[in-house]
Short mmCIF file of C-alpha atoms in Angstrom, two decimals:
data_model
loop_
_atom_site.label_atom_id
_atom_site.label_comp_id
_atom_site.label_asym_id
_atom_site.label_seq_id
_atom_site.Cartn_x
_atom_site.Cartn_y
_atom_site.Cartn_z
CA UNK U 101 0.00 0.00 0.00
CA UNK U 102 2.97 2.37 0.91
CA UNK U 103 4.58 1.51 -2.13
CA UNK U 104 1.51 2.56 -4.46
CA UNK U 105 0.68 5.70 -2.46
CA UNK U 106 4.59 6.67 -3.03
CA UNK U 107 4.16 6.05 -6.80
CA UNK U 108 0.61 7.84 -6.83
CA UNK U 109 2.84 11.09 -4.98
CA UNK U 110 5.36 11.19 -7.51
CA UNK U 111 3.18 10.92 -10.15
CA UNK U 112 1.13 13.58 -8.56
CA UNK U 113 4.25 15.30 -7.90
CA UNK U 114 4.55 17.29 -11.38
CA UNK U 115 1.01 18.31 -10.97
CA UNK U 116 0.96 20.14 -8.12
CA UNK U 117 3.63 22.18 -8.48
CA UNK U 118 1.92 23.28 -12.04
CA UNK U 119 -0.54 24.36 -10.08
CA UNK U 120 1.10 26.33 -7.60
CA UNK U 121 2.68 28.01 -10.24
CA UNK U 122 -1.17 28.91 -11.42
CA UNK U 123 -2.28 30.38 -7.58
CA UNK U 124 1.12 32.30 -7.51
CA UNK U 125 0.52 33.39 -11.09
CA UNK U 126 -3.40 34.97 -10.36
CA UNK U 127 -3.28 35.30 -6.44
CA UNK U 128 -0.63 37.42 -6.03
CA UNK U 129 -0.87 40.95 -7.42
CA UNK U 130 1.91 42.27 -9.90
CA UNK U 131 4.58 44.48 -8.94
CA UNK U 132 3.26 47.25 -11.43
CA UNK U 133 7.20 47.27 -12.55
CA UNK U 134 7.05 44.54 -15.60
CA UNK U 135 5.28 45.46 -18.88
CA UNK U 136 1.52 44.29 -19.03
CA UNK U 137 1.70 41.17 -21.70
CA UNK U 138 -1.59 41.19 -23.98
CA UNK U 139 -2.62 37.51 -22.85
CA UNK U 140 -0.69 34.95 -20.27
CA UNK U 141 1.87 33.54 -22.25
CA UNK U 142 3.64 31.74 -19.45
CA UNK U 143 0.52 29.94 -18.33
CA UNK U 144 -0.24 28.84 -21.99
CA UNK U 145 2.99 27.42 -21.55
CA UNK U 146 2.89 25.95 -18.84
CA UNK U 147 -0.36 24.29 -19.86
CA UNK U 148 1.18 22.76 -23.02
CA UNK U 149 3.93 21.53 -20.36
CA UNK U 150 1.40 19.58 -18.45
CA UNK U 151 -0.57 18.05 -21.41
CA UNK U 152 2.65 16.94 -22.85
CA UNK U 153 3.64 15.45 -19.76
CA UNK U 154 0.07 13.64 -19.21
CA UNK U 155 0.77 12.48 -22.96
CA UNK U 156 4.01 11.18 -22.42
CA UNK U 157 2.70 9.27 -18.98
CA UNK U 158 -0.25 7.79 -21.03
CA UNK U 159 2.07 6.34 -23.66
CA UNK U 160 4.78 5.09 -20.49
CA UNK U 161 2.03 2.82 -19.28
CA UNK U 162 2.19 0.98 -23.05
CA UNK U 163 6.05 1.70 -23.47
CA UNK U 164 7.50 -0.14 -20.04
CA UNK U 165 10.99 1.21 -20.35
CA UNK U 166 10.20 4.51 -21.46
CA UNK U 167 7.60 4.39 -18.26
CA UNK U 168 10.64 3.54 -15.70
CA UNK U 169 12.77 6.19 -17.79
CA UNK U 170 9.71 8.53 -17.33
CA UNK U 171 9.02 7.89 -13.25
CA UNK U 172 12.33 8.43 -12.63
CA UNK U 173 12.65 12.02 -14.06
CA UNK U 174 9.27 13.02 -12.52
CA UNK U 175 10.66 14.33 -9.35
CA UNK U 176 12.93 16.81 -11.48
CA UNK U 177 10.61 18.19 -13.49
CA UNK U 178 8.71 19.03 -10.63
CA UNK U 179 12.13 20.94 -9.67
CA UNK U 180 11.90 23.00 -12.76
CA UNK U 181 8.57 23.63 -12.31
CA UNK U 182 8.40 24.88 -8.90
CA UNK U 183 11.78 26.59 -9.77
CA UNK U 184 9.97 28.24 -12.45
CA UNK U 185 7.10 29.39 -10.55
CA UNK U 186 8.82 31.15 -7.48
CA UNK U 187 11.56 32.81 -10.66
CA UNK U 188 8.24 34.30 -12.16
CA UNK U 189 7.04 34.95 -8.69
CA UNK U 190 10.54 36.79 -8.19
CA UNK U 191 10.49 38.82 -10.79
CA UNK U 192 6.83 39.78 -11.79
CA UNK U 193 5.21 40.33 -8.55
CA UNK U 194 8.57 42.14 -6.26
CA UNK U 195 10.72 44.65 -7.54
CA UNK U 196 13.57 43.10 -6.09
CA UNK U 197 15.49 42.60 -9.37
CA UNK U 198 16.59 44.88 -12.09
CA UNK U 199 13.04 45.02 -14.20
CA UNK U 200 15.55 45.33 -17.33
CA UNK U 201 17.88 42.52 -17.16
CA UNK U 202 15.09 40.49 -15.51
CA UNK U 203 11.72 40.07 -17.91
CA UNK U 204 9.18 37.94 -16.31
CA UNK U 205 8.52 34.26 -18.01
CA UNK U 206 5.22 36.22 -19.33
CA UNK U 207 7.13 38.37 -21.86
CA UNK U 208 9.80 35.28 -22.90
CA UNK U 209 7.29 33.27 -23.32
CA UNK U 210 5.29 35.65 -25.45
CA UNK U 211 8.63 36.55 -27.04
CA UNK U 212 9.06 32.67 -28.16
CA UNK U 213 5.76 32.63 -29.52
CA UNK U 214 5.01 35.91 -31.26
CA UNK U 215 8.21 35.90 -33.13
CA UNK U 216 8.17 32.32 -33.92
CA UNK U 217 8.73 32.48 -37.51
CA UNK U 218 11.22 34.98 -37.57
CA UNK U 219 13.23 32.91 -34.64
CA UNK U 220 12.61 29.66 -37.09
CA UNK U 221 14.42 31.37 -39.50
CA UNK U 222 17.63 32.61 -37.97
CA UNK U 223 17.59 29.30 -36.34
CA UNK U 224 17.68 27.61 -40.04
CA UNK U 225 20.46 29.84 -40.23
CA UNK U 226 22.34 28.68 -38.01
CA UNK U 227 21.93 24.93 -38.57
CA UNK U 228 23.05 26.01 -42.37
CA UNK U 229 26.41 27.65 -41.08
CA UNK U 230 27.00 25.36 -37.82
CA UNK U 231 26.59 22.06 -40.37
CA UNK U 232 28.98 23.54 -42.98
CA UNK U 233 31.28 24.07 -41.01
CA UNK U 234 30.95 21.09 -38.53
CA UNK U 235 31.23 19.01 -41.60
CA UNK U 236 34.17 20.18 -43.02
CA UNK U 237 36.12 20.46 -39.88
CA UNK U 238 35.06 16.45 -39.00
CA UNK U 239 36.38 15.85 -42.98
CA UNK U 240 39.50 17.57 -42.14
CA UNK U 241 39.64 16.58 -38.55
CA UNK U 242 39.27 12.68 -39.04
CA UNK U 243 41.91 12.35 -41.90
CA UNK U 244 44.67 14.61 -40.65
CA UNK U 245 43.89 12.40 -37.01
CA UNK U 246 44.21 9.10 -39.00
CA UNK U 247 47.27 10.25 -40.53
CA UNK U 248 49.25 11.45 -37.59
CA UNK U 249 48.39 8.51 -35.61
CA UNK U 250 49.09 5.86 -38.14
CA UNK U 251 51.93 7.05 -40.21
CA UNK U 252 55.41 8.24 -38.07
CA UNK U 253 56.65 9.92 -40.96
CA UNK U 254 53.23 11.98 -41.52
CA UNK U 255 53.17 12.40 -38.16
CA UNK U 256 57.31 14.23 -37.94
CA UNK U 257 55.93 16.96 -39.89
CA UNK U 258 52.31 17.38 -38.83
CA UNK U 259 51.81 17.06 -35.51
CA UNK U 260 54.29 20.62 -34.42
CA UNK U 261 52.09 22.32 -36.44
CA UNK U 262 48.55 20.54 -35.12
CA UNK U 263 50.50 21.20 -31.63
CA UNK U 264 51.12 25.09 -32.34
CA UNK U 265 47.76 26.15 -34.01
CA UNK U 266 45.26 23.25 -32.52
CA UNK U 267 45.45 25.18 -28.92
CA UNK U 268 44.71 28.65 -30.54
CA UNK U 269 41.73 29.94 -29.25
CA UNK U 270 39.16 29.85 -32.31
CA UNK U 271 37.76 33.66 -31.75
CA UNK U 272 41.52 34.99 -31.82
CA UNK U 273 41.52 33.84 -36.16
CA UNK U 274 38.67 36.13 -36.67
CA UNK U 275 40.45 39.09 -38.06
CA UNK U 276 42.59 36.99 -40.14
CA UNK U 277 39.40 34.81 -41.63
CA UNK U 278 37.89 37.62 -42.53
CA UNK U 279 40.83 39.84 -44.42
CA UNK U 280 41.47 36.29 -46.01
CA UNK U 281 38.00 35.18 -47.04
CA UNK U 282 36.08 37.25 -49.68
CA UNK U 283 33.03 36.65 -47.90
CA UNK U 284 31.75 36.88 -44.41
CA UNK U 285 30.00 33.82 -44.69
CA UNK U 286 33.48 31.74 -46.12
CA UNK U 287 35.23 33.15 -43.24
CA UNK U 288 32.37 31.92 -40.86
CA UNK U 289 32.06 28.40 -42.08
CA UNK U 290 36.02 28.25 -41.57
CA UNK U 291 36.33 29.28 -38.43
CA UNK U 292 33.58 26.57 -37.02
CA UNK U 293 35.40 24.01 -39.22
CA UNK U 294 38.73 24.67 -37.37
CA UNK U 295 37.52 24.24 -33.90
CA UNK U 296 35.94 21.02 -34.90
CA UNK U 297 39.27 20.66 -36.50
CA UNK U 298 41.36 20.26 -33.74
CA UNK U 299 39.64 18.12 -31.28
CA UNK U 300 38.76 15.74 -34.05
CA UNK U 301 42.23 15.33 -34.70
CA UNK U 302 43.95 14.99 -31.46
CA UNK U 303 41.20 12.82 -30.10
CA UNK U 304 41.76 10.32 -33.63
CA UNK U 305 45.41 10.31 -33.32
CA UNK U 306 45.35 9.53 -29.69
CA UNK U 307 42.83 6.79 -30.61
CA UNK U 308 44.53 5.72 -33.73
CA UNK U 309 48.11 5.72 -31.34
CA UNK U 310 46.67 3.31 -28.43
CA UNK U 311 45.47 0.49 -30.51
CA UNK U 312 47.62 -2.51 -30.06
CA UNK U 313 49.82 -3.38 -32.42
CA UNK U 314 48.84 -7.28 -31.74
CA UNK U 315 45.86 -6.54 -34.21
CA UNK U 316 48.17 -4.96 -36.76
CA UNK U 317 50.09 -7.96 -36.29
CA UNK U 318 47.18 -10.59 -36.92
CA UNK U 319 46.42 -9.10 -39.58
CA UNK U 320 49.29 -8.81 -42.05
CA UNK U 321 49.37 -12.34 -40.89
CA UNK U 322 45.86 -12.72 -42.57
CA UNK U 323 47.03 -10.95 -45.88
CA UNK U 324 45.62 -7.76 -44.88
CA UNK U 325 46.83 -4.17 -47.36
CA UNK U 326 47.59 -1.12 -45.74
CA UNK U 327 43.54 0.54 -45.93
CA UNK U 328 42.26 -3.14 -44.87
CA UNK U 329 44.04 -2.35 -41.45
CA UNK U 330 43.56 1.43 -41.18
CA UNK U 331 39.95 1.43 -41.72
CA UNK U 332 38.79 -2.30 -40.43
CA UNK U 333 41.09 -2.53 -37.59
CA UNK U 334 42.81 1.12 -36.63
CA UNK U 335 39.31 3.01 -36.69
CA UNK U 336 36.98 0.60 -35.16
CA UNK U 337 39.43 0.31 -32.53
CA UNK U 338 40.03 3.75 -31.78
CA UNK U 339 35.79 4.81 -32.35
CA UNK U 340 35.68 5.44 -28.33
CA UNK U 341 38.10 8.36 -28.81
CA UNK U 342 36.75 9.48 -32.31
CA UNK U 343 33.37 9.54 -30.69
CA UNK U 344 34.72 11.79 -27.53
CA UNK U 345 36.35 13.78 -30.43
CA UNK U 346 33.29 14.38 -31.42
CA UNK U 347 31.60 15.78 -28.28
CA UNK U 348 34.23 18.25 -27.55
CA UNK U 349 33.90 19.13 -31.42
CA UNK U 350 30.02 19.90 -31.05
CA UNK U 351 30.78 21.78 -27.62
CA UNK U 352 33.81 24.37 -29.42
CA UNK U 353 31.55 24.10 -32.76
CA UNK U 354 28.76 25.86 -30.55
CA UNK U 355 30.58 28.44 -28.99
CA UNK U 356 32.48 29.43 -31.96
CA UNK U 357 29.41 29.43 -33.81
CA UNK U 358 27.69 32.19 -31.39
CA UNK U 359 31.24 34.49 -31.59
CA UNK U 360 31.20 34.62 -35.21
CA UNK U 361 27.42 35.29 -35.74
CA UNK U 362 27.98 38.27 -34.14
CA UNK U 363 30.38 39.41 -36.02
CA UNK U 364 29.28 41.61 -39.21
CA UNK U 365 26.07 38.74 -39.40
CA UNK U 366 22.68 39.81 -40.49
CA UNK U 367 21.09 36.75 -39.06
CA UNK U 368 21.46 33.96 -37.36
CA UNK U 369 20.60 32.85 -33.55
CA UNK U 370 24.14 34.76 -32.33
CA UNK U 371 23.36 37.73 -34.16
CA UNK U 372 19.54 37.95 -32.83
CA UNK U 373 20.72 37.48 -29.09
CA UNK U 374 23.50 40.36 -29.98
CA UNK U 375 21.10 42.55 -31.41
CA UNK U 376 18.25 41.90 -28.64
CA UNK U 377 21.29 43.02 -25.80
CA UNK U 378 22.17 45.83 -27.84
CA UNK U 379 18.76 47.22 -28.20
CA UNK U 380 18.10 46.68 -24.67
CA UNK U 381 15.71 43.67 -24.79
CA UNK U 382 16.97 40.97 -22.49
CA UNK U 383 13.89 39.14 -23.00
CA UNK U 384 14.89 38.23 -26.79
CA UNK U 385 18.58 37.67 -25.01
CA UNK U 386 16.79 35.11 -23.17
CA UNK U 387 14.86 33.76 -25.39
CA UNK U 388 17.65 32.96 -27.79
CA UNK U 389 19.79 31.60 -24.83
CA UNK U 390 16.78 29.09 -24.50
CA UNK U 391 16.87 28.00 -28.31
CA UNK U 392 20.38 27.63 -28.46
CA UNK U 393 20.47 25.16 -25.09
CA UNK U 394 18.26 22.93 -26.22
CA UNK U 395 19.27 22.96 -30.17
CA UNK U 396 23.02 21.81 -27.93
CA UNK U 397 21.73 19.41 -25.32
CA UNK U 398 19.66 18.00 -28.90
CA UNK U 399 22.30 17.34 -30.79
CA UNK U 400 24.38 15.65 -27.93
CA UNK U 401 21.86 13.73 -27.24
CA UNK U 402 21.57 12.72 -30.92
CA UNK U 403 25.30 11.85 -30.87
CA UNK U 404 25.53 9.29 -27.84
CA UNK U 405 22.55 7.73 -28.93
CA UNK U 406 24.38 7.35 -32.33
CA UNK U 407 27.61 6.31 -30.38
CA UNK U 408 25.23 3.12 -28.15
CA UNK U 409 24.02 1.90 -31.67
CA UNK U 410 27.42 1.77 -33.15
CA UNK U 411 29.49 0.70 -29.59
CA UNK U 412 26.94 -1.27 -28.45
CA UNK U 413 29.50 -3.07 -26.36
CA UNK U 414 30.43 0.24 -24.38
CA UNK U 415 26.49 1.22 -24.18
CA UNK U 416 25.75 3.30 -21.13
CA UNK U 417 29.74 3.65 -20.19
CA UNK U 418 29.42 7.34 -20.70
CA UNK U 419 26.55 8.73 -19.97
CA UNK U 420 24.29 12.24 -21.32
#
């Protein structure tokens, strides 16, 4: 009976703090300091929240491990929930914070959704730019790793220069991308490629490096050519480390791609959180701080699920 009446609270758990969140939200009176939004965004939002939730708890009871995945997060979205509610209580209905560098989760939220097409596009943008670059970079990145850490000779004359331009902070080649590049754009995808550049390398060559040379051994003794062992035994071997190249390649990708949007951009997800701060309008700064988390924490996510399909044998080792 305990047991049920524990699973009944957490499930409940979610729920209620939603609805705290409503009687702070209309029992409380406003501060009179925040500008007077048209309609209640945040609630709208916070309803979809809930009916997605009750969606995704109707399907759990069909989908068993998804359930147990679900049940066990419960208790932390009622964290951000509750943590939401007392923020907007913070802000909206005291004046104890700066009014301009603090927007209440009305006017975000009403930000998000009145300018939703106009977000959608600088966030196409962005993808555009971010996979050029991330593409040419992992290109680059894997074959110049490969190289270094299967060929000594390759590796004499590479690896002092991978050494003295790989630790260069990515932001400090912006002057010289753009005085080289005729366009803004070229410089731009170049600049994202080279900090996927670098931890795509060093990550491959390290990976490349530590595989033992008993497999390299076995198979020459099999008849195997030179590609037969760098791509069927070196790189399946070393895919942990490629993999982990990877992540730290999304991570610089990311930042590098907000530094250069706001640099002589017209659009784009960096250049619409510059131009919201420089116009005053923190709530658009916000707002594009939110897109830009979750587009990141996405595309992680998409990666180490991509990484348990293809290691299944190191599955769950590292976890996101």
């Amino acid at each position: 009976m305990n047991k049920k009446l524990k699973t009944v609270g957490t499930y409940a758990l979610p729920f209620l703090a939603a609805l705290l969140s409503v009687v702070l939200y209309f029992a409380l009176p406003e501060s009179g300091k925040q500008k007077k939004m048209p309609a209640p965004f945040y609630i709208w939002f916070l309803a979809a929240a809930v009916c997605a939730l009750v969606i995704a708890i109707v399907a759990g009871c069909f989908a068993k491990d998804f359930g147990k995945k679900l049940y066990g997060k419960l208790p932390f979205y009622t964290g951000i929930i509750t943590f939401l509610a007392l923020l907007n209580t913070l802000v909206s209905k005291t004046a104890l914070l700066p009014v301009l560098y603090f927007p209440s989760l009305d006017k975000i939220c009403g930000l998000l959704w009145t300018q939703k097409v106009f977000l959608l596009k600088n966030l196409l943008f962005s993808l555009g730019l971010l996979a050029q670059g991330f593409i040419y970079g992992l290109a680059v990145g894997f074959f110049t790793g490969l190289a270094l850490g299967y060929n000594r000779h390759v590796g004499y004359w590479l690896n002092p220069v991978t050494k003295f331009l790989g630790p260069v902070p990515t932001t400090a080649w912006i002057p010289l991308a753009l005085s080289v590049f005729p366009t803004t754009h070229g410089a731009n995808v170049f600049l994202i490629a080279f900090a996927v550049w670098f931890p795509v390398t060093l990550m491959t060559a390290s990976g490349i490096q530590s595989v033992s040379k008993v497999f390299f051994e076995v198979s020459e003794t099999l008849g195997a050519k030179t590609l037969f062992k760098v791509f069927r035994v070196a790189v399946p071997a070393s895919l942990p480390q490629i993999f982990l190249g990877l992540f730290y390649g999304i991570v610089s990708s990311f930042a590098t791609l907000m530094a250069v949007e706001m640099n002589g951009n017209s659009q784009g997800i960096g250049w619409y959180i510059n131009w919201q701060k420089s116009v005053m309008q923190y709530d658009g700064v916000y707002a594009g701080l939110i897109i830009i988390a979750i587009l990141c924490s996405f595309i992680l996510t998409l990666l180490f699920k991509i990484r348990d399909k293809v290691m299944v044998w190191q599955k769950g080792v590292i976890r996101w």
